[in-house]
Amino acid sequence: MEQVNATALVSVRASRLSLTVLASDGKLYFVKLRASGGCMGSKALAYKIIKHCGVQTVEPTVVTFSEDFVRQARAQHKLEDSSSIPAGSHFGSQYPADPQSTPIFDFFPQNLAGRIENIEDLAKMRTLDAWIANPTPGQAIFVGQKNKGYKAHM
């Protein structure tokens, strides 16, 4: 797996135990904190299973949070809980599009499901989540497409 260092915290989604960070390679990443369940090895294995099932997904990346990054992130976002962003290595995936110019959602209304171009991949992912008893199922984002549809990324 590729490895990058986090350089700036962009946003926090505490309820999902995930963050958006800018990394040393200049790209944005979704990062699942270690506290969200599972270990890096199990996430890497799940990625291999997902790819084997033919689900389109982005390559996983190890995103490292230094002690300095953690201190700055906590101060910048006024996070009081010292364990909210632990230093160390976390599982991440690169943003599939530029969020400044492309709509990206982590929630998709049920009544718009017909606009998801790769609904089969989403169904495969949900099935895999149930099969492996994933403690945080349904981790997907939806990226707007030029044809007014959406593509799910897992």
PDB file of C-alpha atoms in Angstrom:
ATOM      1  CA  MET A   1       0.000   0.000   0.000  1.00  0.00           C
ATOM      2  CA  GLU A   2       1.146   3.511  -0.752  1.00  0.00           C
ATOM      3  CA  GLN A   3       1.945   5.704   2.264  1.00  0.00           C
ATOM      4  CA  VAL A   4       1.548   9.478   2.684  1.00  0.00           C
ATOM      5  CA  ASN A   5       1.763  11.904   5.583  1.00  0.00           C
ATOM      6  CA  ALA A   6      -1.171  14.083   6.588  1.00  0.00           C
ATOM      7  CA  THR A   7      -0.337  17.786   6.365  1.00  0.00           C
ATOM      8  CA  ALA A   8      -3.674  19.523   7.058  1.00  0.00           C
ATOM      9  CA  LEU A   9      -7.061  18.538   8.463  1.00  0.00           C
ATOM     10  CA  VAL A  10      -9.817  19.693   6.105  1.00  0.00           C
ATOM     11  CA  SER A  11     -12.973  18.356   7.806  1.00  0.00           C
ATOM     12  CA  VAL A  12     -14.109  16.099  10.633  1.00  0.00           C
ATOM     13  CA  ARG A  13     -17.024  13.661  10.605  1.00  0.00           C
ATOM     14  CA  ALA A  14     -17.011  12.544  14.225  1.00  0.00           C
ATOM     15  CA  SER A  15     -20.120  10.398  13.948  1.00  0.00           C
ATOM     16  CA  ARG A  16     -18.415   8.273  11.282  1.00  0.00           C
ATOM     17  CA  LEU A  17     -14.954   8.402  12.826  1.00  0.00           C
ATOM     18  CA  SER A  18     -13.585   9.696   9.545  1.00  0.00           C
ATOM     19  CA  LEU A  19     -11.715  12.769   8.425  1.00  0.00           C
ATOM     20  CA  THR A  20     -10.745  14.524   5.236  1.00  0.00           C
ATOM     21  CA  VAL A  21      -7.070  15.408   5.136  1.00  0.00           C
ATOM     22  CA  LEU A  22      -4.627  17.005   2.732  1.00  0.00           C
ATOM     23  CA  ALA A  23      -1.533  14.830   2.396  1.00  0.00           C
ATOM     24  CA  SER A  24       2.125  15.261   1.538  1.00  0.00           C
ATOM     25  CA  ASP A  25       1.453  14.356  -2.108  1.00  0.00           C
ATOM     26  CA  GLY A  26      -0.953  17.332  -2.438  1.00  0.00           C
ATOM     27  CA  LYS A  27      -4.055  15.102  -2.697  1.00  0.00           C
ATOM     28  CA  LEU A  28      -7.143  14.857  -0.492  1.00  0.00           C
ATOM     29  CA  TYR A  29      -7.934  11.614   1.367  1.00  0.00           C
ATOM     30  CA  PHE A  30     -10.825  10.178   3.325  1.00  0.00           C
ATOM     31  CA  VAL A  31      -9.298   8.647   6.437  1.00  0.00           C
ATOM     32  CA  LYS A  32     -10.959   6.106   8.721  1.00  0.00           C
ATOM     33  CA  LEU A  33      -9.519   6.369  12.199  1.00  0.00           C
ATOM     34  CA  ARG A  34      -8.226   3.206  13.845  1.00  0.00           C
ATOM     35  CA  ALA A  35     -10.892   3.665  16.539  1.00  0.00           C
ATOM     36  CA  SER A  36     -13.613   3.039  13.925  1.00  0.00           C
ATOM     37  CA  GLY A  37     -13.111  -0.711  14.181  1.00  0.00           C
ATOM     38  CA  GLY A  38     -10.969  -3.283  12.457  1.00  0.00           C
ATOM     39  CA  CYS A  39      -7.251  -3.195  11.858  1.00  0.00           C
ATOM     40  CA  MET A  40      -5.237  -2.122   8.841  1.00  0.00           C
ATOM     41  CA  GLY A  41      -4.645  -5.758   7.880  1.00  0.00           C
ATOM     42  CA  SER A  42      -8.352  -6.611   7.845  1.00  0.00           C
ATOM     43  CA  LYS A  43      -9.111  -3.494   5.789  1.00  0.00           C
ATOM     44  CA  ALA A  44      -6.381  -4.438   3.286  1.00  0.00           C
ATOM     45  CA  LEU A  45      -7.808  -7.968   3.025  1.00  0.00           C
ATOM     46  CA  ALA A  46     -11.321  -6.592   2.522  1.00  0.00           C
ATOM     47  CA  TYR A  47      -9.964  -4.388  -0.284  1.00  0.00           C
ATOM     48  CA  LYS A  48      -8.507  -7.453  -2.046  1.00  0.00           C
ATOM     49  CA  ILE A  49     -11.848  -9.282  -1.727  1.00  0.00           C
ATOM     50  CA  ILE A  50     -13.703  -6.244  -3.074  1.00  0.00           C
ATOM     51  CA  LYS A  51     -11.388  -6.030  -6.094  1.00  0.00           C
ATOM     52  CA  HIS A  52     -11.740  -9.782  -6.695  1.00  0.00           C
ATOM     53  CA  CYS A  53     -15.542  -9.356  -6.750  1.00  0.00           C
ATOM     54  CA  GLY A  54     -15.136  -6.756  -9.500  1.00  0.00           C
ATOM     55  CA  VAL A  55     -16.250  -3.764  -7.423  1.00  0.00           C
ATOM     56  CA  GLN A  56     -14.725  -0.498  -8.611  1.00  0.00           C
ATOM     57  CA  THR A  57     -12.878   1.040  -5.712  1.00  0.00           C
ATOM     58  CA  VAL A  58      -9.946   3.343  -5.137  1.00  0.00           C
ATOM     59  CA  GLU A  59      -6.560   2.004  -4.073  1.00  0.00           C
ATOM     60  CA  PRO A  60      -6.135   2.111  -0.285  1.00  0.00           C
ATOM     61  CA  THR A  61      -3.428   4.326   1.176  1.00  0.00           C
ATOM     62  CA  VAL A  62      -1.789   4.415   4.595  1.00  0.00           C
ATOM     63  CA  VAL A  63      -2.103   7.969   5.919  1.00  0.00           C
ATOM     64  CA  THR A  64       0.223   8.766   8.813  1.00  0.00           C
ATOM     65  CA  PHE A  65      -0.651  11.385  11.430  1.00  0.00           C
ATOM     66  CA  SER A  66       2.429  12.811  13.159  1.00  0.00           C
ATOM     67  CA  GLU A  67       2.226  14.187  16.713  1.00  0.00           C
ATOM     68  CA  ASP A  68       2.639  17.717  15.257  1.00  0.00           C
ATOM     69  CA  PHE A  69      -0.219  17.159  12.783  1.00  0.00           C
ATOM     70  CA  VAL A  70      -2.463  15.905  15.607  1.00  0.00           C
ATOM     71  CA  ARG A  71      -1.661  18.917  17.823  1.00  0.00           C
ATOM     72  CA  GLN A  72      -2.354  21.379  14.996  1.00  0.00           C
ATOM     73  CA  ALA A  73      -5.561  19.600  13.935  1.00  0.00           C
ATOM     74  CA  ARG A  74      -6.945  19.546  17.478  1.00  0.00           C
ATOM     75  CA  ALA A  75      -6.183  23.247  17.947  1.00  0.00           C
ATOM     76  CA  GLN A  76      -7.515  24.284  14.523  1.00  0.00           C
ATOM     77  CA  HIS A  77     -10.806  22.390  14.899  1.00  0.00           C
ATOM     78  CA  LYS A  78     -11.132  22.926  18.679  1.00  0.00           C
ATOM     79  CA  LEU A  79     -11.224  19.209  19.450  1.00  0.00           C
ATOM     80  CA  GLU A  80     -11.003  18.738  23.191  1.00  0.00           C
ATOM     81  CA  ASP A  81     -10.928  14.956  23.432  1.00  0.00           C
ATOM     82  CA  SER A  82      -7.256  13.968  23.245  1.00  0.00           C
ATOM     83  CA  SER A  83      -8.157  10.591  21.736  1.00  0.00           C
ATOM     84  CA  SER A  84     -10.360  12.055  18.983  1.00  0.00           C
ATOM     85  CA  ILE A  85      -7.502  12.053  16.472  1.00  0.00           C
ATOM     86  CA  PRO A  86      -4.786   9.597  17.441  1.00  0.00           C
ATOM     87  CA  ALA A  87      -1.284   9.851  15.986  1.00  0.00           C
ATOM     88  CA  GLY A  88      -0.084   6.924  13.902  1.00  0.00           C
ATOM     89  CA  SER A  89      -1.099   5.127  10.722  1.00  0.00           C
ATOM     90  CA  HIS A  90      -4.680   5.071   9.481  1.00  0.00           C
ATOM     91  CA  PHE A  91      -6.533   3.562   6.518  1.00  0.00           C
ATOM     92  CA  GLY A  92      -7.296   6.095   3.803  1.00  0.00           C
ATOM     93  CA  SER A  93      -8.454   6.428   0.225  1.00  0.00           C
ATOM     94  CA  GLN A  94      -7.892   9.245  -2.221  1.00  0.00           C
ATOM     95  CA  TYR A  95     -10.803  11.481  -3.190  1.00  0.00           C
ATOM     96  CA  PRO A  96     -12.044  10.298  -6.603  1.00  0.00           C
ATOM     97  CA  ALA A  97     -12.731  13.863  -7.795  1.00  0.00           C
ATOM     98  CA  ASP A  98     -12.030  17.486  -6.911  1.00  0.00           C
ATOM     99  CA  PRO A  99     -14.589  18.431  -4.235  1.00  0.00           C
ATOM    100  CA  GLN A 100     -14.295  22.098  -5.269  1.00  0.00           C
ATOM    101  CA  SER A 101     -15.755  21.404  -8.711  1.00  0.00           C
ATOM    102  CA  THR A 102     -17.620  18.082  -8.357  1.00  0.00           C
ATOM    103  CA  PRO A 103     -20.490  17.295  -5.986  1.00  0.00           C
ATOM    104  CA  ILE A 104     -19.511  14.543  -3.524  1.00  0.00           C
ATOM    105  CA  PHE A 105     -21.951  13.157  -0.939  1.00  0.00           C
ATOM    106  CA  ASP A 106     -21.576  10.605   1.837  1.00  0.00           C
ATOM    107  CA  PHE A 107     -25.349  10.185   2.099  1.00  0.00           C
ATOM    108  CA  PHE A 108     -27.648   9.466  -0.823  1.00  0.00           C
ATOM    109  CA  PRO A 109     -31.453   9.702  -0.598  1.00  0.00           C
ATOM    110  CA  GLN A 110     -33.187   6.372  -1.259  1.00  0.00           C
ATOM    111  CA  ASN A 111     -35.563   7.945  -3.775  1.00  0.00           C
ATOM    112  CA  LEU A 112     -32.615   8.872  -6.026  1.00  0.00           C
ATOM    113  CA  ALA A 113     -31.069   5.377  -6.096  1.00  0.00           C
ATOM    114  CA  GLY A 114     -32.037   5.033  -9.770  1.00  0.00           C
ATOM    115  CA  ARG A 115     -29.478   7.723 -10.609  1.00  0.00           C
ATOM    116  CA  ILE A 116     -26.550   5.657  -9.294  1.00  0.00           C
ATOM    117  CA  GLU A 117     -24.689   4.422 -12.375  1.00  0.00           C
ATOM    118  CA  ASN A 118     -22.938   1.506 -10.658  1.00  0.00           C
ATOM    119  CA  ILE A 119     -25.726   0.307  -8.372  1.00  0.00           C
ATOM    120  CA  GLU A 120     -24.502  -3.284  -8.876  1.00  0.00           C
ATOM    121  CA  ASP A 121     -21.184  -2.414  -7.210  1.00  0.00           C
ATOM    122  CA  LEU A 122     -23.034  -0.880  -4.286  1.00  0.00           C
ATOM    123  CA  ALA A 123     -25.155  -4.028  -3.918  1.00  0.00           C
ATOM    124  CA  LYS A 124     -22.018  -6.216  -4.002  1.00  0.00           C
ATOM    125  CA  MET A 125     -20.430  -4.044  -1.327  1.00  0.00           C
ATOM    126  CA  ARG A 126     -23.493  -4.238   0.933  1.00  0.00           C
ATOM    127  CA  THR A 127     -23.509  -8.031   0.523  1.00  0.00           C
ATOM    128  CA  LEU A 128     -19.811  -8.249   1.362  1.00  0.00           C
ATOM    129  CA  ASP A 129     -20.318  -6.005   4.424  1.00  0.00           C
ATOM    130  CA  ALA A 130     -23.002  -8.392   5.701  1.00  0.00           C
ATOM    131  CA  TRP A 131     -20.911 -11.494   4.892  1.00  0.00           C
ATOM    132  CA  ILE A 132     -17.817 -10.287   6.792  1.00  0.00           C
ATOM    133  CA  ALA A 133     -19.842  -8.658   9.600  1.00  0.00           C
ATOM    134  CA  ASN A 134     -18.264  -5.262   8.925  1.00  0.00           C
ATOM    135  CA  PRO A 135     -18.657  -3.144  12.101  1.00  0.00           C
ATOM    136  CA  THR A 136     -19.037   0.031   9.997  1.00  0.00           C
ATOM    137  CA  PRO A 137     -21.018  -1.037   6.905  1.00  0.00           C
ATOM    138  CA  GLY A 138     -22.135   1.241   4.133  1.00  0.00           C
ATOM    139  CA  GLN A 139     -18.953   3.248   3.717  1.00  0.00           C
ATOM    140  CA  ALA A 140     -19.541   4.802   0.319  1.00  0.00           C
ATOM    141  CA  ILE A 141     -19.459   8.214  -1.265  1.00  0.00           C
ATOM    142  CA  PHE A 142     -21.405   9.373  -4.288  1.00  0.00           C
ATOM    143  CA  VAL A 143     -19.756  11.528  -6.946  1.00  0.00           C
ATOM    144  CA  GLY A 144     -21.744  13.613  -9.412  1.00  0.00           C
ATOM    145  CA  GLN A 145     -21.225  12.771 -13.095  1.00  0.00           C
ATOM    146  CA  LYS A 146     -21.547  15.037 -16.146  1.00  0.00           C
ATOM    147  CA  ASN A 147     -24.700  13.180 -17.247  1.00  0.00           C
ATOM    148  CA  LYS A 148     -26.471  14.164 -13.987  1.00  0.00           C
ATOM    149  CA  GLY A 149     -26.068  10.663 -12.570  1.00  0.00           C
ATOM    150  CA  TYR A 150     -23.913   9.613  -9.629  1.00  0.00           C
ATOM    151  CA  LYS A 151     -21.181   7.026  -9.183  1.00  0.00           C
ATOM    152  CA  ALA A 152     -20.744   5.205  -5.892  1.00  0.00           C
ATOM    153  CA  HIS A 153     -17.191   4.779  -4.628  1.00  0.00           C
ATOM    154  CA  MET A 154     -16.486   2.269  -1.895  1.00  0.00           C
TER     155      MET A 154
END
